[in-house]
Coordinates of C-alpha atoms in Angstrom, one line a residue:
M1 CA 57.1 135.9 -91.4
L2 CA 56.4 132.4 -92.7
Y3 CA 53.1 132.5 -90.9
Y4 CA 51.9 135.3 -93.1
L5 CA 53.3 133.8 -96.2
F6 CA 51.4 130.5 -95.7
K7 CA 48.3 132.4 -94.7
F8 CA 48.4 134.1 -98.1
L9 CA 49.0 130.7 -99.8
Q10 CA 46.1 129.3 -97.8
E11 CA 43.8 132.1 -99.1
A12 CA 45.1 131.3 -102.6
E13 CA 44.0 127.6 -101.9
V14 CA 47.5 126.2 -102.3
P15 CA 47.5 122.5 -101.2
G16 CA 49.1 122.0 -97.8
A17 CA 49.2 125.6 -96.8
R18 CA 46.4 125.1 -94.2
L19 CA 48.8 122.9 -92.2
F20 CA 50.7 126.0 -91.1
G21 CA 47.6 127.3 -89.4
Y22 CA 47.6 124.6 -86.7
T23 CA 49.2 125.6 -83.4
S24 CA 50.6 122.1 -82.8
F25 CA 52.4 122.0 -86.2
R26 CA 53.9 125.4 -85.7
A27 CA 55.0 124.5 -82.2
L28 CA 56.8 121.4 -83.4
M29 CA 58.4 123.4 -86.2
A30 CA 59.6 125.9 -83.6
I31 CA 61.2 123.3 -81.3
V32 CA 62.9 121.6 -84.1
L33 CA 64.3 124.9 -85.6
A34 CA 65.4 126.1 -82.2
L35 CA 67.1 122.8 -81.4
L36 CA 69.0 122.9 -84.8
I37 CA 70.0 126.5 -84.4
S38 CA 71.3 126.1 -80.9
T39 CA 73.4 123.0 -81.7
I40 CA 74.8 124.4 -85.0
F41 CA 75.3 128.0 -83.9
G42 CA 76.7 126.8 -80.6
E43 CA 79.6 125.0 -82.2
Y44 CA 80.7 128.2 -84.1
F45 CA 80.1 130.3 -81.0
I46 CA 82.3 128.2 -78.8
R47 CA 85.0 128.1 -81.5
F48 CA 84.9 131.9 -82.0
F49 CA 85.1 132.6 -78.2
K50 CA 87.9 130.1 -77.6
K51 CA 90.0 131.6 -80.3
R52 CA 89.8 135.0 -78.6
Q53 CA 90.2 133.4 -75.1
I54 CA 86.9 135.0 -73.9
S55 CA 86.1 133.3 -70.6
E56 CA 84.5 134.4 -67.3
T57 CA 86.6 135.3 -64.3
L58 CA 85.8 132.3 -62.0
R59 CA 85.3 132.2 -58.3
D60 CA 87.8 130.3 -56.2
L61 CA 85.6 127.2 -55.7
D62 CA 85.2 126.9 -59.5
K63 CA 88.9 127.1 -60.3
N64 CA 89.6 123.6 -61.4
N65 CA 91.0 122.2 -64.6
L66 CA 87.6 121.5 -66.2
K67 CA 86.2 125.1 -65.9
V68 CA 89.2 127.3 -66.6
G69 CA 89.1 128.8 -70.1
V70 CA 85.5 127.7 -70.8
P71 CA 83.8 130.4 -72.9
T72 CA 81.0 132.4 -71.3
M73 CA 78.1 134.5 -72.6
G74 CA 76.6 131.3 -74.0
G75 CA 73.2 132.7 -73.3
L76 CA 73.5 134.4 -76.7
I77 CA 73.1 130.9 -78.2
I78 CA 69.8 130.5 -76.4
I79 CA 68.6 134.0 -77.3
V80 CA 69.3 133.5 -81.0
A81 CA 67.8 130.0 -81.0
V82 CA 64.6 131.4 -79.5
V83 CA 64.2 134.6 -81.4
I84 CA 64.7 133.3 -85.0
P85 CA 62.0 130.5 -84.9
C86 CA 59.6 133.0 -83.4
L87 CA 60.3 135.6 -86.1
L88 CA 59.8 132.9 -88.8
I89 CA 56.8 131.0 -87.4
G90 CA 55.1 133.3 -84.9
R91 CA 52.4 135.9 -85.4
L92 CA 54.4 139.1 -84.9
G93 CA 51.3 141.3 -84.4
N94 CA 50.2 139.2 -81.4
V95 CA 50.7 141.1 -78.1
Y96 CA 51.8 138.0 -76.2
M97 CA 54.5 137.2 -78.8
I98 CA 55.7 140.8 -78.7
L99 CA 56.0 140.9 -74.9
L100 CA 57.9 137.6 -74.9
L101 CA 60.4 138.8 -77.6
V102 CA 60.8 142.1 -75.7
T103 CA 61.5 140.2 -72.5
T104 CA 64.1 138.0 -74.2
L105 CA 66.0 140.9 -75.7
W106 CA 65.6 143.2 -72.7
L107 CA 67.0 140.9 -70.1
G108 CA 69.5 139.5 -72.7
C109 CA 71.0 143.0 -73.0
V110 CA 71.2 143.4 -69.2
G111 CA 72.8 140.0 -68.8
F112 CA 75.2 140.7 -71.7
A113 CA 76.3 144.0 -70.2
D114 CA 77.0 142.2 -66.9
D115 CA 79.0 139.4 -68.6
Y116 CA 80.9 142.0 -70.7
I117 CA 82.1 143.8 -67.6
K118 CA 83.0 140.5 -65.9
T119 CA 84.8 139.2 -68.9
F120 CA 86.5 142.1 -70.5
K121 CA 86.9 144.5 -67.6
K122 CA 87.8 141.6 -65.2
N123 CA 85.4 142.9 -62.6
K124 CA 83.8 139.9 -60.8
D125 CA 80.9 142.1 -59.6
G126 CA 79.6 143.0 -63.1
I127 CA 77.0 145.8 -63.3
P128 CA 75.8 147.1 -60.0
G129 CA 72.9 145.2 -58.4
K130 CA 70.7 148.3 -58.3
I131 CA 70.9 148.6 -62.1
K132 CA 69.8 144.9 -62.5
V133 CA 66.9 145.4 -60.2
V134 CA 65.8 148.6 -61.9
S135 CA 65.9 146.9 -65.3
Q136 CA 63.8 144.0 -63.9
V137 CA 61.4 146.4 -62.3
G138 CA 61.1 148.3 -65.6
L139 CA 60.4 145.2 -67.5
G140 CA 57.7 144.1 -65.0
L141 CA 56.1 147.5 -65.2
L142 CA 56.1 147.3 -69.0
I143 CA 54.5 143.9 -69.0
G144 CA 51.9 144.8 -66.4
L145 CA 50.9 148.1 -68.1
T146 CA 50.7 146.5 -71.6
L147 CA 48.4 143.7 -70.3
Y148 CA 46.2 146.4 -68.8
L149 CA 46.1 148.6 -71.9
S150 CA 46.2 146.2 -74.8
P151 CA 42.8 145.3 -76.3
Q152 CA 44.3 141.9 -77.3
A153 CA 45.0 140.8 -73.7
V154 CA 41.5 139.5 -72.8
M155 CA 40.0 136.3 -71.5
R156 CA 36.8 134.3 -71.6
E157 CA 36.2 133.2 -68.0
N158 CA 35.0 129.7 -67.2
V159 CA 31.6 129.5 -65.4
S160 CA 29.7 126.6 -64.1
V161 CA 26.1 126.3 -65.4
Q162 CA 23.3 124.0 -64.2
V163 CA 21.9 122.1 -67.1
N164 CA 19.4 119.2 -66.6
N165 CA 20.5 118.4 -63.0
T166 CA 24.2 118.4 -64.1
V167 CA 26.8 121.1 -63.9
E168 CA 28.5 122.0 -67.1
V169 CA 31.5 124.3 -67.7
Q170 CA 31.0 127.0 -70.2
H171 CA 32.9 130.1 -71.2
R172 CA 31.5 133.6 -71.5
S173 CA 30.5 134.4 -75.0
K174 CA 32.5 137.6 -75.2
P175 CA 36.1 138.1 -74.2
E176 CA 36.5 140.4 -71.2
K177 CA 39.3 142.6 -69.8
L178 CA 39.9 140.8 -66.5
N179 CA 42.9 140.6 -64.2
K180 CA 42.2 137.2 -62.7
T181 CA 44.6 134.5 -61.8
T182 CA 44.4 130.8 -61.0
I183 CA 44.5 129.6 -57.4
P184 CA 45.7 125.9 -57.2
F185 CA 43.8 123.1 -55.5
I186 CA 40.6 125.2 -55.2
K187 CA 37.4 124.2 -57.1
N188 CA 36.2 127.6 -58.2
H189 CA 39.8 128.8 -58.6
N190 CA 39.7 132.1 -60.5
L191 CA 40.7 134.9 -58.2
G192 CA 40.4 138.5 -59.3
Y193 CA 42.9 141.1 -58.1
N194 CA 39.8 143.4 -58.0
D195 CA 38.3 141.1 -55.4
I196 CA 41.4 141.4 -53.2
M197 CA 41.1 145.2 -53.4
A198 CA 37.3 145.2 -52.8
F199 CA 37.8 147.4 -49.7
C200 CA 38.7 150.2 -52.1
G201 CA 35.0 150.4 -53.0
K202 CA 34.3 152.2 -56.3
H203 CA 38.1 152.3 -57.0
A204 CA 38.5 148.5 -56.6
N205 CA 39.0 148.0 -60.3
A206 CA 41.8 150.5 -60.6
A207 CA 43.4 149.3 -57.4
G208 CA 43.2 145.7 -58.6
W209 CA 45.1 146.6 -61.8
V210 CA 47.7 148.5 -59.6
L211 CA 48.1 145.4 -57.5
F212 CA 48.4 143.2 -60.6
V213 CA 51.2 145.4 -61.9
V214 CA 53.0 145.3 -58.5
V215 CA 52.7 141.5 -58.5
T216 CA 54.1 141.3 -62.0
I217 CA 57.1 143.4 -61.1
F218 CA 57.8 141.2 -58.0
I219 CA 57.5 138.0 -60.0
V220 CA 59.7 139.1 -62.9
T221 CA 62.4 140.3 -60.4
A222 CA 62.2 137.3 -58.1
V223 CA 62.2 134.5 -60.8
S224 CA 64.9 136.1 -62.9
N225 CA 67.1 136.4 -59.8
G226 CA 66.2 132.9 -58.7
A227 CA 67.3 131.5 -62.1
N228 CA 70.5 133.5 -61.9
L229 CA 71.3 131.9 -58.5
N230 CA 70.5 128.4 -59.9
D231 CA 73.0 128.8 -62.6
G232 CA 76.1 127.4 -60.8
M233 CA 76.7 124.0 -62.2
D234 CA 77.1 122.5 -65.6
G235 CA 73.6 121.9 -67.1
M236 CA 71.8 122.8 -63.9
L237 CA 69.7 125.8 -65.0
A238 CA 69.3 124.7 -68.6
G239 CA 67.8 121.3 -67.5
N240 CA 65.6 122.8 -64.8
A241 CA 64.3 125.5 -67.2
A242 CA 63.6 123.0 -69.9
I243 CA 61.4 121.0 -67.5
I244 CA 59.7 124.1 -66.4
G245 CA 59.2 125.2 -70.0
V246 CA 57.5 121.9 -70.9
T247 CA 55.1 122.4 -68.1
L248 CA 54.3 126.0 -69.1
A249 CA 53.9 124.9 -72.7
I250 CA 51.2 122.4 -71.6
L251 CA 49.4 125.0 -69.5
A252 CA 49.6 127.5 -72.3
Y253 CA 48.2 125.0 -74.8
V254 CA 45.2 124.1 -72.8
S255 CA 44.5 127.8 -72.0
S256 CA 44.6 128.6 -75.7
H257 CA 42.3 125.8 -76.8
V258 CA 38.6 126.4 -76.0
N259 CA 37.7 122.7 -75.8
W260 CA 40.5 121.8 -73.5
A261 CA 39.9 124.9 -71.4
E262 CA 36.2 123.9 -71.1
Y263 CA 37.1 120.3 -70.2
L264 CA 39.7 121.3 -67.5
N265 CA 37.5 124.1 -66.2
I266 CA 40.1 126.9 -66.7
M267 CA 39.9 130.3 -68.3
Y268 CA 40.2 130.5 -72.1
L269 CA 42.7 133.0 -73.4
P270 CA 42.2 134.0 -77.1
G271 CA 45.5 134.6 -78.9
S272 CA 47.6 132.8 -76.3
E273 CA 48.6 130.1 -78.8
E274 CA 51.5 132.3 -79.6
V275 CA 52.8 131.7 -76.1
V276 CA 52.8 128.0 -77.0
I277 CA 54.9 128.7 -80.1
F278 CA 57.4 130.8 -78.1
T279 CA 57.6 128.3 -75.3
F280 CA 58.3 125.4 -77.6
A281 CA 61.1 127.4 -79.2
F282 CA 62.4 128.1 -75.7
I283 CA 62.4 124.4 -74.9
G284 CA 64.3 123.5 -78.1
A285 CA 66.9 126.2 -77.5
L286 CA 67.6 124.9 -73.9
I287 CA 67.9 121.3 -75.0
G288 CA 70.2 122.3 -77.8
F289 CA 72.3 124.3 -75.4
L290 CA 72.5 121.3 -73.1
W291 CA 74.4 119.6 -75.9
Y292 CA 77.4 121.8 -75.0
N293 CA 76.5 122.8 -71.4
S294 CA 76.1 119.4 -69.8
F295 CA 79.0 118.1 -67.7
P296 CA 81.8 118.9 -68.5
A297 CA 80.6 122.1 -69.9
Q298 CA 82.1 123.5 -73.2
V299 CA 80.3 126.8 -72.6
F300 CA 78.7 128.7 -69.8
M301 CA 75.4 130.7 -70.3
G302 CA 76.4 133.5 -68.0
D303 CA 74.0 136.2 -66.9
T304 CA 73.1 136.7 -70.5
G305 CA 71.3 133.4 -70.3
S306 CA 70.3 133.0 -66.7
L307 CA 68.5 136.4 -66.3
T308 CA 66.8 135.9 -69.7
I309 CA 65.6 132.4 -68.8
G310 CA 64.2 133.5 -65.5
G311 CA 62.4 136.5 -67.1
I312 CA 60.9 134.3 -69.8
I313 CA 59.6 131.8 -67.3
A314 CA 58.0 134.6 -65.2
V315 CA 56.4 136.4 -68.1
V316 CA 55.0 133.2 -69.7
A317 CA 53.3 132.4 -66.4
I318 CA 51.9 135.9 -66.0
L319 CA 50.6 135.9 -69.6
I320 CA 48.6 132.7 -69.1
H321 CA 47.5 133.9 -65.6
K322 CA 49.2 131.0 -63.7
E323 CA 51.7 133.2 -61.8
I324 CA 50.8 131.7 -58.4
L325 CA 51.8 128.2 -59.7
L326 CA 55.4 129.4 -60.0
V327 CA 55.8 128.9 -56.3
L328 CA 55.3 125.2 -57.0
L329 CA 56.8 124.9 -60.5
C330 CA 59.9 127.0 -59.7
G331 CA 60.4 125.5 -56.2
I332 CA 64.1 125.0 -56.8
F333 CA 64.5 128.7 -57.6
V334 CA 62.5 129.6 -54.4
V335 CA 64.7 127.4 -52.3
E336 CA 67.9 128.7 -53.9
N337 CA 66.8 132.3 -53.1
L338 CA 65.8 131.5 -49.6
S339 CA 69.1 129.7 -48.9
V340 CA 71.1 132.8 -49.8
M341 CA 68.8 135.1 -47.7
A342 CA 68.8 132.8 -44.7
Q343 CA 72.6 132.3 -44.9
V344 CA 73.2 136.0 -44.9
A345 CA 70.7 136.7 -42.1
Y346 CA 72.1 133.9 -39.9
F347 CA 75.7 134.9 -40.4
K348 CA 74.9 138.6 -39.5
R349 CA 73.0 137.5 -36.4
G350 CA 76.0 135.5 -35.2
K351 CA 78.4 138.3 -36.1
K352 CA 76.5 140.7 -33.7
R353 CA 77.1 138.2 -30.9
G354 CA 80.7 137.7 -31.8
I355 CA 80.1 134.2 -33.2
K356 CA 81.1 132.9 -36.6
Q357 CA 78.3 130.8 -37.8
R358 CA 76.6 129.7 -41.1
L359 CA 73.6 127.6 -41.9
F360 CA 75.1 125.9 -45.0
R361 CA 78.6 125.1 -46.2
C362 CA 78.0 127.4 -49.1
T363 CA 75.1 129.1 -50.9
P364 CA 73.3 129.0 -53.2
L365 CA 72.1 125.6 -51.9
H366 CA 73.5 123.4 -54.7
H367 CA 77.1 124.3 -53.7
H368 CA 76.4 123.0 -50.1
Y369 CA 76.6 119.4 -51.4
T370 CA 79.9 119.8 -53.3
I371 CA 82.2 121.4 -50.7
A372 CA 84.7 119.1 -49.1
D373 CA 85.4 119.2 -45.3
E374 CA 89.0 120.5 -45.8
K375 CA 87.7 123.6 -47.6
L376 CA 85.5 124.6 -44.7
D377 CA 86.4 127.4 -42.3
K378 CA 87.5 125.6 -39.1
E379 CA 86.6 128.6 -37.0
C380 CA 83.0 128.6 -38.2
S381 CA 80.1 126.5 -37.0
Y382 CA 77.6 125.0 -39.5
M383 CA 74.0 124.2 -38.6
F384 CA 73.6 121.8 -41.5
K385 CA 76.7 119.6 -41.8
G386 CA 76.1 118.4 -45.4
P387 CA 77.1 115.0 -46.8
K388 CA 80.0 113.1 -45.3
R389 CA 81.6 113.0 -48.7
P390 CA 81.1 115.8 -51.2
M391 CA 78.9 114.9 -54.2
H392 CA 80.0 115.2 -57.8
E393 CA 78.3 118.2 -59.3
A394 CA 76.8 116.0 -62.1
K395 CA 75.0 114.0 -59.4
V396 CA 73.7 117.2 -57.7
T397 CA 72.5 118.5 -61.0
V398 CA 70.5 115.4 -61.9
R399 CA 69.0 115.3 -58.5
F400 CA 67.9 118.9 -58.8
W401 CA 66.4 118.0 -62.2
I402 CA 64.4 115.2 -60.5
V403 CA 63.1 117.5 -57.9
T404 CA 62.0 119.9 -60.6
I405 CA 60.2 117.1 -62.5
I406 CA 58.3 116.2 -59.3
M407 CA 57.3 119.9 -58.8
A408 CA 56.3 120.0 -62.5
A409 CA 54.1 117.0 -62.1
I410 CA 52.4 118.4 -59.0
T411 CA 51.8 121.7 -60.9
L412 CA 50.1 119.8 -63.7
M413 CA 48.0 117.9 -61.2
T414 CA 46.4 121.2 -60.1
L415 CA 44.5 121.1 -63.4
K416 CA 42.4 118.3 -62.0
V417 CA 43.0 118.1 -58.2
R418 CA 40.8 120.7 -56.6

């Protein structure tokens, strides 16, 4: 809204109005606004929920004096702190901004329904898992089809040109409708989904877009579930997501700036500066939420926050065509997902042979480090014994943050290391 107001003032030659046209200025405004909204609104939110004794039904391993009675559904704080700055500062006619706002509200509603059932109906299972998956698949389908159909979702591909015995990077003069993605650590690193489906002959283009939509659905589902699993300790997911958000903001900024895109030899995405605005608001909201969510937490984000955060991360990466980099950047989410899958498979395998066995003390993986020996099942064997003394959850959280910082640094290195 303010973007259009200042655009009008700029046309009227009002001094200072031009400043609002700079992406960097709007991004900084977005992060400051989101930070203020999350910290101010968070206080009132916590007070309101505490008065009405609205707290999540906790698992047995969480039932200690610090966590009982802590309000849940704190993801609403994050959603409000993201949406308001984007509505004020963003270009609301931009397809990227629209898709990110839809993602936020879509998964926010799914997560809220899940938290509502857990909190008010006292049902620990929440909404059925199939409904969650269907909603995630539906969102992925919407994102993929919109990027296929929208005339705004185009790119100017980077190409290497021989000029006077030197190779220069240039961008195609006209934006094109391409479904290419970035392959890390490879010099000529734009891979088209059409190229993968080249065996389809004259139907390769259509098959490539179908593959792109399928990959989009998979990434949205996998990352949102991975973020949901990572939300198990005070400040864990909010901190990891903020680090991931900073990395995505950098990638989005260089992709939206033609000179940086040329220098770094990456595709240039016209209009993707709105992804930068949204991502900065996302970072500010998460940092503000950490004010209350760091140990000992005064509020839990619940599925309202965790599903939304995962979906936002996935969609931002897809919009800037860096979806493959999520394997590196969201390494913690990948490991958390794999730990649960491996634990279940290993336990079932032992059950068939009449043996009670587990890989880890508890999954998702972050709980493996906090379970004391006396709480273990004495009849069960564990492949990975874990620490001799259980770690404090604050230490585990910070160490997971450090791992995410390392993965974020490696992800940014792919811009130059090929």
